[in-house]
Amino acid sequence: MLHGRDVERATLLALVHEACAGRAGALVLHGDPGIGKTALLDDVAAAASGVLVLRTGGLESESPLAFAALHRLLRPVLSLIERIPAPQADALGAALGRRDVGRVDPFLVAVATLSVLTEAAELQPVLVVVDDAHWLDAASADALLFTARRLQADRVVMLFSVRDGAATSFRHEGVPSLVVGRLDRESAGALIAEKAGLPAAHDVLDLLVVQSDGNPLALGELAGTLTSAQLTGDAPVPDRLLLTADMERAFLERARRLPDPAQGVLLIVAADDSGRIATVRRAAVILGLGEDALEQAESSGLVDTDGDTLRVRHPLVRSAIHQAATGSERRSVHRALAAALEGHGEPDRQAWHAGAAAEGPDAMLAASLHAAGAGAEQRGGYVAAADFWERSAELTPDTELRASRRFAAARNAWAAGQVSRTRLLASAARGETGDPALLADIDRLRGRIEVTMGSGSAAHRIYATAALAAATRAPGRALDLAVAAAGLAAYGGDSGLTVDPDVIADRPLGGVSARDRTLHTLLRAMTSASQGRWADAVNEFRAALDEGVTSGDPDVLAHLGQAAVHLGDDVAAARCFAAMLDGAREHGAGMTVLYALPRLAFPQFLLGQWSTVLRLADEAHALSRSTGHTALAATPLAWLALLAALRGEAVDPDQLAELDDIVDRHPLGILAGPTSDLRRWADGARAAQSGAHHAAHHHLSQIQIPALARMAAIDRIDAAVRAGEIDHARAWVDELVPFAQSTRWPWALGAVDHGRALVAKDADAAGLFERSIGHYAHARRPFDLARTHLAYGEHLRRAQQRIDARTHLRRALEMFEDLRAGPLGTRAANELRASGETARKRDVSTLVTLTPMERQVAQLVSQGLSNKEVAAQCWVSPRTVAFHLRNCFAKTGVTSRGALAQLTLS
C-alpha cells in the first residue's frame, strides 16, 4: 500500500472522477528519483474502475526512436484510427509505420493522437498514464503534450511522471504539475515496518529519515542494510549509513557480486531497455552468455520481470551498470544487440545500436544510419532524424557526403527546436563543403535562425551575401535567398547590403518555373520599394500576384503577403494570407497556420474586420501554447492588447503579464519589431483616450516599422497635433506624401489630406477633410474613415456649423459602434450632443461576449459545418465543439444553428 500519499492520491483520483463526468484534465507529477511517482501512477491506475487505462513510458534507449512511446500507448485503440479524419489517420498511420503516405507533419500526428484518444473516450472514459516522461522520444512527447493542452470537454485524463533534474525535451509548460515530496516521519515508519516486517526503533527511524531525506526508495535501501537487531535498536547501527547520493554505488556493488556472465546480461538490459526478454536472450547467446546468466540476473533483485519483459528496477541501476562498463564492453554489447535485432522488424533500433558499436569511419554503416535518418524525417521524428544523421556524418569517410549529412542533422535539429545544436552542426557542415547549392542551403538555415532567434539585420546580411555567392552557380537558391533578404529589409532588418535582381536572374525567365518567375518579379517589386519607386513596386507586385496566389505554395504566399502589407495593398494581403491559412488547415500544417494567423490580422484589421482579428489572435495565442511555441504567442497577444485599447476594454492582466514575460525571457527575432510596434500603438491609443497627449505622442513616435507607421498615420498625426508637436505632425504627413502620390492608394491619399487638415489653417481644413473623405469612399478602411468624419465633425462644430457637423458625427458614431471602438464612439456621441442632437444608443442586446473558442465555434457553425467538421478545423474533439456550441446558445439566447448564423456576434 501507499504511505503518506493521501493528498496526492486524492488529487489524482479527483481528476479521474472529473474526466468520467466529461471534464478532461492533465497533470505532471515530478520529484526526485525514488520519491514514489511510479507507485502513485500504479495505484491510481489500479483504483480507476470502469476506465480504459492506456500506458506507456519513456525508455532511455528509445529516445532516438520517433513515436516509439506513442505507438505503445495507442496500440490497444489503433482500430479507432478509421474513425478520425483521413489526413489525420494517414499521418498517424505513417508515423507508426502502418501506412506509406510520404512526408508527415508531426503537428498532424499530434492532432490525430488527440482524435484517437477522444474517440476512445466516446466508448469509455480513458486514463492515460505516462511514466518516466523525461525519457520520452521527442516526437511522442510533443504529440502527448499537445493532446494534454487541447483536451477540454472530454472523458480523458492524462497523468505524467517526470524526474526532477533530468535533462529532457519534455517541456510541459501549460500543463499543471504536482510535486511529490518526501515522506513524513510517521509514513516513513509505516513504510519501513511493511518492508522489514517489524517497526524501527524511534532513534533508528529518526536516523533513517534524516539520511534518506524521506525518499521511499532510499528508506527501503537503507533499512535493507540493517539487521533486525539494528533496526529495533538492540544492536548498534554503523556510524555512517549509506547516503542517498551513494545509492548508485550500492547498486553497482550488488551487481559486481554476481558472476561475470550475469553482469554481462545486466549490461545488455541497461544498454537496451526495450524490455523484450527475447532480444536480451539473443544478444546473450551472441556474446556467449549461457541461460544460467539470464536466470542469475533475474534473481539479483536488480531487474524486474513481467511475462516477456525484463527491465532494470530503477534508473539508478541502469546508470550504475552502464557507467561502470568500459567503452569496449559497451560497444561489444551494442554490437550484439544490433545483430540480435537484425531481421526482426526494427531497422531503426538495429541501426542505432550498430552506430553505437562503431569505432571509426564506416561507409556502409553510415549509409544504414542515413536511411534511418531519412525514414525518421519522413515520419516527422525530427529529433530522432537529427541523431541518426549526425552519427551517420561522424562515420562517413567522404568529406562532401559528410557535410551533406551533417546539414541534414542540422535541418532536423532546427525543426525540433534545438537551436544551439543546429548552429554547431550548420557551422561544421559549412566548413566541410565547397558545393554552392549546399552552401546556399546552409546559409538559408543560418539566416532562419537569426530571423527567429536573433537579429533581423544579421539575417539580412547572411541572406544577401549568400544570394550573391550563389547567383551564378545555384541561381534558384540565390533567388530564394534574395527574396528573403528583401522581405527583411522592409521590416527593419536591413544590413545595408543590396542585391540587384538582374544579378540574381541572368537567364531568360521563360525557361524557369512559375514559382521562380513570381519570386523574381516580386524581388523587383521589393527592390523598387526600397529605392522609393513605389509606383513601379506596386505594378511589379500586381504582376506577381495572380500567378503566385494560384500556386498555393506557402512560401510564395508568405512572401507575397508580407510584400502586400508593406506596399499597402490590404485586399491582396488578405487574399495571400487567407489562401495560405486555408491551405495549411486543409493539410493539417499547424506551424503554417500559426505563421498565417497573426499576419492575416494586419489586413483584416485595416479592412475593419475587428471581430475576425480577435478570433485570429485568440486562435494563434491558444495554438502557440498548445504546441509549446511560447515565443509565437507574443504578436497575437500584442494584437489583443491593441484591440482592447481601441475598444476601451480592460486588458486581461494575465495576458499582459504573459506578453511581458515572453518579451523578457524569449528571443523573438524579427517578430520583436511588429510585436513592439503593436504594443506602442496600444499604449498610445490608451494615453490619447485619457487625455495624456504628450504620452500618446511619445508612444506613437516610437513605432519603427514603416508599414506600421503608415497604418497608424492618423493616430500619430492626431497625437502630435494634440501634444503641440506641430512640426512632428507636418514631418509625418510629408513622409507619407511620396508613398501616397506614387501608389495612388485611396487610403494613403485620404490619410495625407486628413493629416494636412489637422495642421492647416481653419479656412483650409474643410476642403482637405472633404477631399480626404472622398478618397476614403474608394478605400476599405472604415476605422480611418470614421476618424476623418469625427475630426471633420469636430472642426465644423467648433466653426459653429452645427447642422453640417451632425452629419459627420452621426456617421462617425455609427462606424465606431460597428467596430465597437468605444472611446472614440463616446467622443463622437459627446460631440453630437454638443452640436444639439441627442445621440441614439444602438440596441446591442444581441451583442454578447463569447470566449475565444466559442467565437471560433460559432463562426464555423454559422458557415454550415457539422460538429465533426468544426472539430477537425479547431483541432479539438466533437464533444468539445458540442460543449462550446451549447454555451453559445445559452449566451445568445438562440436555439438553432440557423439562428446562430443570423446573429451578429460580438
mmCIF file with all atom_site columns, C-alpha atoms in Angstrom, residues 68-135:
data_model
loop_
_atom_site.group_PDB
_atom_site.id
_atom_site.type_symbol
_atom_site.label_atom_id
_atom_site.label_alt_id
_atom_site.label_comp_id
_atom_site.label_asym_id
_atom_site.label_entity_id
_atom_site.label_seq_id
_atom_site.pdbx_PDB_ins_code
_atom_site.Cartn_x
_atom_site.Cartn_y
_atom_site.Cartn_z
_atom_site.occupancy
_atom_site.B_iso_or_equiv
_atom_site.pdbx_formal_charge
_atom_site.auth_seq_id
_atom_site.auth_comp_id
_atom_site.auth_asym_id
_atom_site.auth_atom_id
_atom_site.pdbx_PDB_model_num
ATOM 1  C CA . ALA A 1 68  ? 8.105   4.642  -30.080 1.00 0.00 ? 68  ALA A CA 1
ATOM 2  C CA . ALA A 1 69  ? 6.335   5.546  -26.830 1.00 0.00 ? 69  ALA A CA 1
ATOM 3  C CA . LEU A 1 70  ? 3.241   6.799  -28.657 1.00 0.00 ? 70  LEU A CA 1
ATOM 4  C CA . HIS A 1 71  ? 2.996   3.503  -30.525 1.00 0.00 ? 71  HIS A CA 1
ATOM 5  C CA . ARG A 1 72  ? 2.939   1.549  -27.256 1.00 0.00 ? 72  ARG A CA 1
ATOM 6  C CA . LEU A 1 73  ? 0.289   3.846  -25.820 1.00 0.00 ? 73  LEU A CA 1
ATOM 7  C CA . LEU A 1 74  ? -2.096  3.706  -28.770 1.00 0.00 ? 74  LEU A CA 1
ATOM 8  C CA . ARG A 1 75  ? -1.652  0.040  -29.690 1.00 0.00 ? 75  ARG A CA 1
ATOM 9  C CA . PRO A 1 76  ? -4.865  -1.067 -27.869 1.00 0.00 ? 76  PRO A CA 1
ATOM 10 C CA . VAL A 1 77  ? -7.008  1.564  -29.638 1.00 0.00 ? 77  VAL A CA 1
ATOM 11 C CA . LEU A 1 78  ? -5.436  1.753  -33.088 1.00 0.00 ? 78  LEU A CA 1
ATOM 12 C CA . SER A 1 79  ? -8.566  0.271  -34.661 1.00 0.00 ? 79  SER A CA 1
ATOM 13 C CA . LEU A 1 80  ? -10.205 3.648  -33.968 1.00 0.00 ? 80  LEU A CA 1
ATOM 14 C CA . ILE A 1 81  ? -7.883  5.292  -36.478 1.00 0.00 ? 81  ILE A CA 1
ATOM 15 C CA . GLU A 1 82  ? -10.531 4.599  -39.127 1.00 0.00 ? 82  GLU A CA 1
ATOM 16 C CA . ARG A 1 83  ? -12.942 6.958  -37.326 1.00 0.00 ? 83  ARG A CA 1
ATOM 17 C CA . ILE A 1 84  ? -10.805 10.083 -37.449 1.00 0.00 ? 84  ILE A CA 1
ATOM 18 C CA . PRO A 1 85  ? -10.413 12.463 -40.440 1.00 0.00 ? 85  PRO A CA 1
ATOM 19 C CA . ALA A 1 86  ? -8.458  10.881 -43.281 1.00 0.00 ? 86  ALA A CA 1
ATOM 20 C CA . PRO A 1 87  ? -5.472  13.298 -43.261 1.00 0.00 ? 87  PRO A CA 1
ATOM 21 C CA . GLN A 1 88  ? -5.018  12.663 -39.543 1.00 0.00 ? 88  GLN A CA 1
ATOM 22 C CA . ALA A 1 89  ? -5.369  8.910  -39.978 1.00 0.00 ? 89  ALA A CA 1
ATOM 23 C CA . ASP A 1 90  ? -2.773  8.892  -42.745 1.00 0.00 ? 90  ASP A CA 1
ATOM 24 C CA . ALA A 1 91  ? -0.333  10.955 -40.687 1.00 0.00 ? 91  ALA A CA 1
ATOM 25 C CA . LEU A 1 92  ? -0.675  8.813  -37.565 1.00 0.00 ? 92  LEU A CA 1
ATOM 26 C CA . GLY A 1 93  ? -0.545  5.595  -39.572 1.00 0.00 ? 93  GLY A CA 1
ATOM 27 C CA . ALA A 1 94  ? 2.644   6.720  -41.303 1.00 0.00 ? 94  ALA A CA 1
ATOM 28 C CA . ALA A 1 95  ? 4.243   7.873  -38.044 1.00 0.00 ? 95  ALA A CA 1
ATOM 29 C CA . LEU A 1 96  ? 3.606   4.463  -36.506 1.00 0.00 ? 96  LEU A CA 1
ATOM 30 C CA . GLY A 1 97  ? 4.838   2.609  -39.585 1.00 0.00 ? 97  GLY A CA 1
ATOM 31 C CA . ARG A 1 98  ? 1.402   1.328  -40.619 1.00 0.00 ? 98  ARG A CA 1
ATOM 32 C CA . ARG A 1 99  ? 0.902   3.436  -43.771 1.00 0.00 ? 99  ARG A CA 1
ATOM 33 C CA . ASP A 1 100 ? 3.098   4.839  -46.519 1.00 0.00 ? 100 ASP A CA 1
ATOM 34 C CA . VAL A 1 101 ? 1.831   8.315  -47.409 1.00 0.00 ? 101 VAL A CA 1
ATOM 35 C CA . GLY A 1 102 ? 5.041   10.271 -47.901 1.00 0.00 ? 102 GLY A CA 1
ATOM 36 C CA . ARG A 1 103 ? 6.330   13.001 -45.639 1.00 0.00 ? 103 ARG A CA 1
ATOM 37 C CA . VAL A 1 104 ? 4.382   13.510 -42.408 1.00 0.00 ? 104 VAL A CA 1
ATOM 38 C CA . ASP A 1 105 ? 3.797   16.733 -40.488 1.00 0.00 ? 105 ASP A CA 1
ATOM 39 C CA . PRO A 1 106 ? 4.314   15.936 -36.781 1.00 0.00 ? 106 PRO A CA 1
ATOM 40 C CA . PHE A 1 107 ? 1.665   18.502 -35.890 1.00 0.00 ? 107 PHE A CA 1
ATOM 41 C CA . LEU A 1 108 ? -0.920  16.413 -37.715 1.00 0.00 ? 108 LEU A CA 1
ATOM 42 C CA . VAL A 1 109 ? 0.273   13.340 -35.807 1.00 0.00 ? 109 VAL A CA 1
ATOM 43 C CA . ALA A 1 110 ? -0.385  15.239 -32.574 1.00 0.00 ? 110 ALA A CA 1
ATOM 44 C CA . VAL A 1 111 ? -3.877  16.203 -33.738 1.00 0.00 ? 111 VAL A CA 1
ATOM 45 C CA . ALA A 1 112 ? -4.528  12.580 -34.696 1.00 0.00 ? 112 ALA A CA 1
ATOM 46 C CA . THR A 1 113 ? -3.411  11.446 -31.239 1.00 0.00 ? 113 THR A CA 1
ATOM 47 C CA . LEU A 1 114 ? -5.969  13.785 -29.709 1.00 0.00 ? 114 LEU A CA 1
ATOM 48 C CA . SER A 1 115 ? -8.645  12.477 -32.073 1.00 0.00 ? 115 SER A CA 1
ATOM 49 C CA . VAL A 1 116 ? -7.950  8.794  -31.354 1.00 0.00 ? 116 VAL A CA 1
ATOM 50 C CA . LEU A 1 117 ? -7.981  9.304  -27.590 1.00 0.00 ? 117 LEU A CA 1
ATOM 51 C CA . THR A 1 118 ? -11.205 11.306 -27.664 1.00 0.00 ? 118 THR A CA 1
ATOM 52 C CA . GLU A 1 119 ? -12.790 8.701  -29.956 1.00 0.00 ? 119 GLU A CA 1
ATOM 53 C CA . ALA A 1 120 ? -11.816 6.027  -27.423 1.00 0.00 ? 120 ALA A CA 1
ATOM 54 C CA . ALA A 1 121 ? -13.373 8.167  -24.701 1.00 0.00 ? 121 ALA A CA 1
ATOM 55 C CA . GLU A 1 122 ? -16.699 8.089  -26.528 1.00 0.00 ? 122 GLU A CA 1
ATOM 56 C CA . LEU A 1 123 ? -16.787 4.376  -25.727 1.00 0.00 ? 123 LEU A CA 1
ATOM 57 C CA . GLN A 1 124 ? -15.317 4.514  -22.218 1.00 0.00 ? 124 GLN A CA 1
ATOM 58 C CA . PRO A 1 125 ? -13.504 7.107  -20.058 1.00 0.00 ? 125 PRO A CA 1
ATOM 59 C CA . VAL A 1 126 ? -9.762  6.993  -20.719 1.00 0.00 ? 126 VAL A CA 1
ATOM 60 C CA . LEU A 1 127 ? -6.865  7.259  -18.272 1.00 0.00 ? 127 LEU A CA 1
ATOM 61 C CA . VAL A 1 128 ? -3.521  7.861  -19.987 1.00 0.00 ? 128 VAL A CA 1
ATOM 62 C CA . VAL A 1 129 ? -0.510  7.030  -17.808 1.00 0.00 ? 129 VAL A CA 1
ATOM 63 C CA . VAL A 1 130 ? 2.946   8.101  -18.992 1.00 0.00 ? 130 VAL A CA 1
ATOM 64 C CA . ASP A 1 131 ? 5.791   7.152  -16.655 1.00 0.00 ? 131 ASP A CA 1
ATOM 65 C CA . ASP A 1 132 ? 9.348   8.493  -16.949 1.00 0.00 ? 132 ASP A CA 1
ATOM 66 C CA . ALA A 1 133 ? 8.167   11.155 -19.383 1.00 0.00 ? 133 ALA A CA 1
ATOM 67 C CA . HIS A 1 134 ? 11.600  12.789 -19.225 1.00 0.00 ? 134 HIS A CA 1
ATOM 68 C CA . TRP A 1 135 ? 12.843  9.894  -21.374 1.00 0.00 ? 135 TRP A CA 1
#
